[in-house]
Amino acid sequence: MSSIQQNLNKIKSSLPEQVTLVAVSKTKPNADLMEAYNAGQRIFGENYVQELVEKHDQLPNDIEWHFIGHLQSRKAKLIAPFVSLIHGVDSLKLLQEINKQAAKNNRVIDCLLQVHIADEETKFGLDEKELEEILKQFLDSARSDNNEFKNVRIVGLMGMATFTEDQNQVKKEFQYLKSLFDKFKRHFDSAQCDNIKLNTLSMGMSGDYELAISCGSTMVRIGSSIFGSRN
Ligand SMILES: *Cc1c(COP(=O)(O)O)cnc(C)c1O
């Protein structure tokens, strides 16, 4: 068994049943992805549109591709034919563009709204007010006669904690995201809108996924602990 397969099996056996593993394969060659594939992994996450498109074209078609980077509106059309989940959506404008491209492909594309939880300026994402505003406008549209968002479904939230050794801080950030998730899930579940089903909380990477799971994560995005460090 290769080291990638050993890493993967070790991580998989440690995950609770309800937690989905996204194998983050950005910058890694197809051969590495195939090692994971041959060990049973079917969900892969990529950050760069061009790289994702190439890997999708070259690798087996039963792979579920997640886009986990920051998507520029003008590139949505390149992944719309096949992407199964877009993690980092942080504006209505981007949702509109994803919807447009999804409609052209006769698909409904699942999306996660990215929340800014880190104590760093550089990370993308919404604050609580912006999140609430987007969900409200989305719901208003879905309930109106001309739903602008028929071809997208908001299925949960995504966040990245601060890059720090301070486990207490990381824990607080994950707990905060979980509290938002619970609050908005309660609120929007009762709205019974087919295009908002908050069931996925994507948080946790190689360095912090165990903590994220203990705070309620349902989906972890793990790269370097499976494939080794990146250049
Ligand atoms: C690269 C990346 C990951 C994986 O990071 P590792 O530390 O290698 O596990 C997870 N999520 C996002 C959004 C990333 O960009």
Short mmCIF file of C-alpha atoms and ligand atoms in Angstrom, two decimals:
data_model
loop_
_atom_site.label_atom_id
_atom_site.label_comp_id
_atom_site.label_asym_id
_atom_site.label_seq_id
_atom_site.Cartn_x
_atom_site.Cartn_y
_atom_site.Cartn_z
CA MET A 1 0.00 0.00 0.00
CA SER A 2 1.30 3.49 -0.87
CA SER A 3 1.81 6.15 1.76
CA ILE A 4 -1.10 8.14 0.33
CA GLN A 5 -3.34 5.11 0.80
CA GLN A 6 -2.04 4.56 4.31
CA ASN A 7 -2.66 8.20 5.24
CA LEU A 8 -6.13 8.08 3.73
CA ASN A 9 -7.12 4.87 5.49
CA LYS A 10 -5.86 6.14 8.81
CA ILE A 11 -7.84 9.36 8.53
CA LYS A 12 -10.98 7.62 7.26
CA SER A 13 -10.96 5.14 10.13
CA SER A 14 -10.77 8.01 12.62
CA LEU A 15 -13.74 9.95 11.20
CA PRO A 16 -17.21 9.60 12.72
CA GLU A 17 -19.74 8.10 10.32
CA GLN A 18 -21.62 11.35 9.69
CA VAL A 19 -18.49 13.27 8.64
CA THR A 20 -17.70 13.47 4.91
CA LEU A 21 -14.08 13.56 3.81
CA VAL A 22 -13.04 15.85 0.95
CA ALA A 23 -9.55 14.91 -0.23
CA VAL A 24 -7.92 18.21 -1.15
CA SER A 25 -5.70 17.48 -4.14
CA LYS A 26 -4.69 20.95 -5.37
CA THR A 27 -1.22 21.06 -6.98
CA LYS A 28 -0.94 17.24 -6.81
CA PRO A 29 -0.48 15.14 -9.97
CA ASN A 30 -3.20 12.82 -11.29
CA ALA A 31 -1.18 9.78 -10.19
CA ASP A 32 -1.55 10.87 -6.57
CA LEU A 33 -5.30 11.32 -6.95
CA MET A 34 -5.52 7.85 -8.49
CA GLU A 35 -3.79 6.35 -5.45
CA ALA A 36 -6.56 7.81 -3.31
CA TYR A 37 -9.19 6.81 -5.86
CA ASN A 38 -7.97 3.22 -5.87
CA ALA A 39 -8.28 3.18 -2.10
CA GLY A 40 -11.95 4.11 -2.48
CA GLN A 41 -11.92 7.92 -2.24
CA ARG A 42 -14.45 9.56 -4.56
CA ILE A 43 -14.71 13.16 -3.31
CA PHE A 44 -11.88 15.51 -4.26
CA GLY A 45 -11.50 19.23 -3.61
CA GLU A 46 -9.63 21.71 -5.81
CA ASN A 47 -8.91 25.43 -5.50
CA TYR A 48 -8.05 26.49 -9.04
CA VAL A 49 -10.58 26.41 -11.88
CA GLN A 50 -8.19 25.48 -14.68
CA GLU A 51 -6.61 22.68 -12.67
CA LEU A 52 -10.02 21.36 -11.66
CA VAL A 53 -11.25 21.32 -15.27
CA GLU A 54 -8.16 19.44 -16.46
CA LYS A 55 -8.34 16.86 -13.70
CA HIS A 56 -12.06 16.37 -14.31
CA ASP A 57 -11.35 15.73 -18.01
CA GLN A 58 -8.57 13.25 -17.30
CA LEU A 59 -9.79 11.24 -14.32
CA PRO A 60 -12.66 8.73 -13.80
CA ASN A 61 -16.13 10.18 -14.18
CA ASP A 62 -17.53 8.84 -10.92
CA ILE A 63 -15.45 11.36 -8.97
CA GLU A 64 -17.41 14.09 -7.18
CA TRP A 65 -15.52 17.35 -7.63
CA HIS A 66 -15.79 20.08 -5.02
CA PHE A 67 -14.56 23.59 -5.71
CA ILE A 68 -13.12 24.91 -2.46
CA GLY A 69 -11.27 28.04 -3.60
CA HIS A 70 -12.52 31.54 -4.21
CA LEU A 71 -14.59 31.42 -7.40
CA GLN A 72 -14.52 34.41 -9.74
CA SER A 73 -17.91 34.96 -11.39
CA ARG A 74 -16.52 34.85 -14.90
CA LYS A 75 -15.09 31.37 -14.31
CA ALA A 76 -18.29 29.76 -13.01
CA LYS A 77 -19.21 28.62 -16.51
CA LEU A 78 -16.11 26.41 -16.73
CA ILE A 79 -17.06 24.20 -13.78
CA ALA A 80 -20.87 24.43 -13.97
CA PRO A 81 -21.23 21.35 -16.21
CA PHE A 82 -19.88 18.96 -13.60
CA VAL A 83 -19.03 20.46 -10.18
CA SER A 84 -20.92 18.80 -7.33
CA LEU A 85 -20.40 21.32 -4.53
CA ILE A 86 -19.02 24.87 -4.44
CA HIS A 87 -17.76 25.66 -0.93
CA GLY A 88 -16.73 29.31 -0.97
CA VAL A 89 -19.70 31.38 -2.11
CA ASP A 90 -19.77 34.80 -0.50
CA SER A 91 -22.03 37.05 -2.56
CA LEU A 92 -25.46 37.14 -4.20
CA LYS A 93 -23.78 38.21 -7.40
CA LEU A 94 -21.78 34.99 -7.48
CA LEU A 95 -24.91 32.96 -6.67
CA GLN A 96 -26.66 34.65 -9.58
CA GLU A 97 -23.87 33.74 -11.95
CA ILE A 98 -23.70 30.14 -10.71
CA ASN A 99 -27.47 29.95 -11.15
CA LYS A 100 -27.23 31.23 -14.72
CA GLN A 101 -24.53 28.72 -15.65
CA ALA A 102 -26.29 25.88 -13.84
CA ALA A 103 -29.49 26.64 -15.77
CA LYS A 104 -27.61 26.46 -19.08
CA ASN A 105 -26.49 22.98 -18.08
CA ASN A 106 -29.93 21.94 -16.83
CA ARG A 107 -28.54 21.37 -13.38
CA VAL A 108 -29.07 22.46 -9.81
CA ILE A 109 -25.72 23.23 -8.20
CA ASP A 110 -25.21 22.83 -4.47
CA CYS A 111 -23.37 25.68 -2.74
CA LEU A 112 -22.05 26.50 0.71
CA LEU A 113 -21.90 30.09 1.96
CA GLN A 114 -18.47 30.99 3.30
CA VAL A 115 -18.40 32.72 6.66
CA HIS A 116 -15.45 34.78 7.83
CA ILE A 117 -14.47 33.36 11.21
CA ALA A 118 -10.69 33.88 11.25
CA ASP A 119 -8.86 36.70 12.91
CA GLU A 120 -7.11 37.48 9.61
CA GLU A 121 -7.89 40.09 6.98
CA THR A 122 -6.98 37.92 4.03
CA LYS A 123 -9.60 35.22 4.28
CA PHE A 124 -12.78 35.60 2.28
CA GLY A 125 -16.24 35.26 3.70
CA LEU A 126 -19.36 36.86 5.10
CA ASP A 127 -20.01 38.21 8.55
CA GLU A 128 -23.19 37.24 10.38
CA LYS A 129 -25.22 40.18 9.10
CA GLU A 130 -24.21 39.66 5.50
CA LEU A 131 -24.97 35.96 5.80
CA GLU A 132 -28.43 36.66 7.15
CA GLU A 133 -29.04 39.23 4.42
CA ILE A 134 -28.08 36.82 1.62
CA LEU A 135 -30.21 34.01 3.02
CA LYS A 136 -33.18 36.37 3.38
CA GLN A 137 -32.92 37.74 -0.13
CA PHE A 138 -32.46 34.25 -1.48
CA LEU A 139 -35.59 33.08 0.35
CA ASP A 140 -37.59 36.11 -0.77
CA SER A 141 -36.67 35.38 -4.35
CA ALA A 142 -37.45 31.68 -4.00
CA ARG A 143 -40.91 32.53 -2.69
CA SER A 144 -41.65 35.06 -5.40
CA ASP A 145 -43.10 34.40 -8.84
CA ASN A 146 -39.77 34.85 -10.55
CA ASN A 147 -37.27 32.90 -8.51
CA GLU A 148 -33.83 34.07 -9.58
CA PHE A 149 -32.19 31.08 -7.97
CA LYS A 150 -34.01 28.00 -9.25
CA ASN A 151 -30.77 26.32 -10.23
CA VAL A 152 -28.79 26.70 -7.03
CA ARG A 153 -29.33 25.14 -3.65
CA ILE A 154 -27.71 26.48 -0.48
CA VAL A 155 -26.86 23.36 1.51
CA GLY A 156 -24.76 24.74 4.32
CA LEU A 157 -21.88 26.86 5.56
CA MET A 158 -18.11 26.76 5.23
CA GLY A 159 -15.36 28.43 7.21
CA MET A 160 -11.62 28.52 7.79
CA ALA A 161 -10.16 29.13 11.22
CA THR A 162 -7.18 31.34 11.95
CA PHE A 163 -3.81 29.80 11.13
CA THR A 164 -2.46 29.67 14.69
CA GLU A 165 -1.11 27.27 17.29
CA ASP A 166 -3.65 28.62 19.74
CA GLN A 167 -6.18 25.77 19.96
CA ASN A 168 -8.44 27.81 22.18
CA GLN A 169 -8.86 30.47 19.55
CA VAL A 170 -9.46 27.92 16.78
CA LYS A 171 -12.03 26.20 18.97
CA LYS A 172 -13.86 29.47 19.63
CA GLU A 173 -14.02 30.17 15.90
CA PHE A 174 -15.40 26.73 15.10
CA GLN A 175 -17.93 26.98 17.92
CA TYR A 176 -19.03 30.34 16.59
CA LEU A 177 -19.55 28.95 13.09
CA LYS A 178 -21.48 25.99 14.50
CA SER A 179 -23.71 28.35 16.46
CA LEU A 180 -24.50 30.32 13.28
CA PHE A 181 -25.18 27.08 11.44
CA ASP A 182 -27.63 25.90 14.12
CA LYS A 183 -29.36 29.25 14.29
CA PHE A 184 -29.86 29.66 10.55
CA LYS A 185 -30.73 26.00 10.09
CA ARG A 186 -33.51 26.31 12.66
CA HIS A 187 -34.81 29.44 11.01
CA PHE A 188 -34.62 28.32 7.39
CA ASP A 189 -35.73 24.72 7.93
CA SER A 190 -39.06 26.07 9.09
CA ALA A 191 -39.31 28.15 5.90
CA GLN A 192 -39.54 24.88 3.93
CA CYS A 193 -37.80 26.18 0.86
CA ASP A 194 -36.45 23.52 -1.50
CA ASN A 195 -33.49 25.68 -2.42
CA ILE A 196 -32.24 26.14 1.15
CA LYS A 197 -31.41 22.96 3.02
CA LEU A 198 -28.74 23.61 5.60
CA ASN A 199 -27.30 20.18 6.31
CA THR A 200 -23.57 20.59 5.68
CA LEU A 201 -21.03 22.36 7.88
CA SER A 202 -17.67 22.35 6.10
CA MET A 203 -14.90 23.13 8.58
CA GLY A 204 -11.57 21.54 9.45
CA MET A 205 -8.34 20.96 7.51
CA SER A 206 -5.23 18.84 8.15
CA GLY A 207 -4.14 20.81 11.21
CA ASP A 208 -7.48 21.24 12.91
CA TYR A 209 -10.03 18.73 11.65
CA GLU A 210 -10.29 16.76 14.90
CA LEU A 211 -11.11 19.94 16.77
CA ALA A 212 -13.56 20.94 14.02
CA ILE A 213 -15.36 17.60 14.32
CA SER A 214 -15.62 17.94 18.09
CA CYS A 215 -17.26 21.32 17.42
CA GLY A 216 -19.85 19.85 15.03
CA SER A 217 -18.27 19.77 11.56
CA THR A 218 -19.97 17.44 9.06
CA MET A 219 -17.41 17.83 6.27
CA VAL A 220 -13.63 18.08 6.53
CA ARG A 221 -11.27 19.24 3.77
CA ILE A 222 -7.95 17.46 4.15
CA GLY A 223 -4.96 17.87 1.84
CA SER A 224 -1.45 17.65 3.19
CA SER A 225 -2.19 14.92 5.76
CA ILE A 226 -3.22 12.69 2.85
CA PHE A 227 -1.01 13.78 -0.06
CA GLY A 228 1.96 15.27 1.78
CA SER A 229 2.98 18.90 1.95
CA ARG A 230 2.65 21.18 -1.06
CA ASN A 231 5.40 23.36 -2.57
C1 LIG B 1 -5.74 23.88 0.75
C2 LIG B 1 -7.05 23.92 1.45
C3 LIG B 1 -7.42 22.90 2.36
C4 LIG B 1 -6.52 21.75 2.75
O1 LIG B 1 -5.46 22.20 3.54
P1 LIG B 1 -4.48 21.16 4.29
O2 LIG B 1 -3.93 21.96 5.41
O3 LIG B 1 -3.46 20.75 3.29
O4 LIG B 1 -5.31 20.03 4.75
C5 LIG B 1 -8.69 22.96 2.92
N1 LIG B 1 -9.54 23.97 2.64
C6 LIG B 1 -9.22 24.96 1.79
C7 LIG B 1 -10.21 26.03 1.53
C8 LIG B 1 -7.96 24.98 1.20
O5 LIG B 1 -7.66 25.99 0.37
#
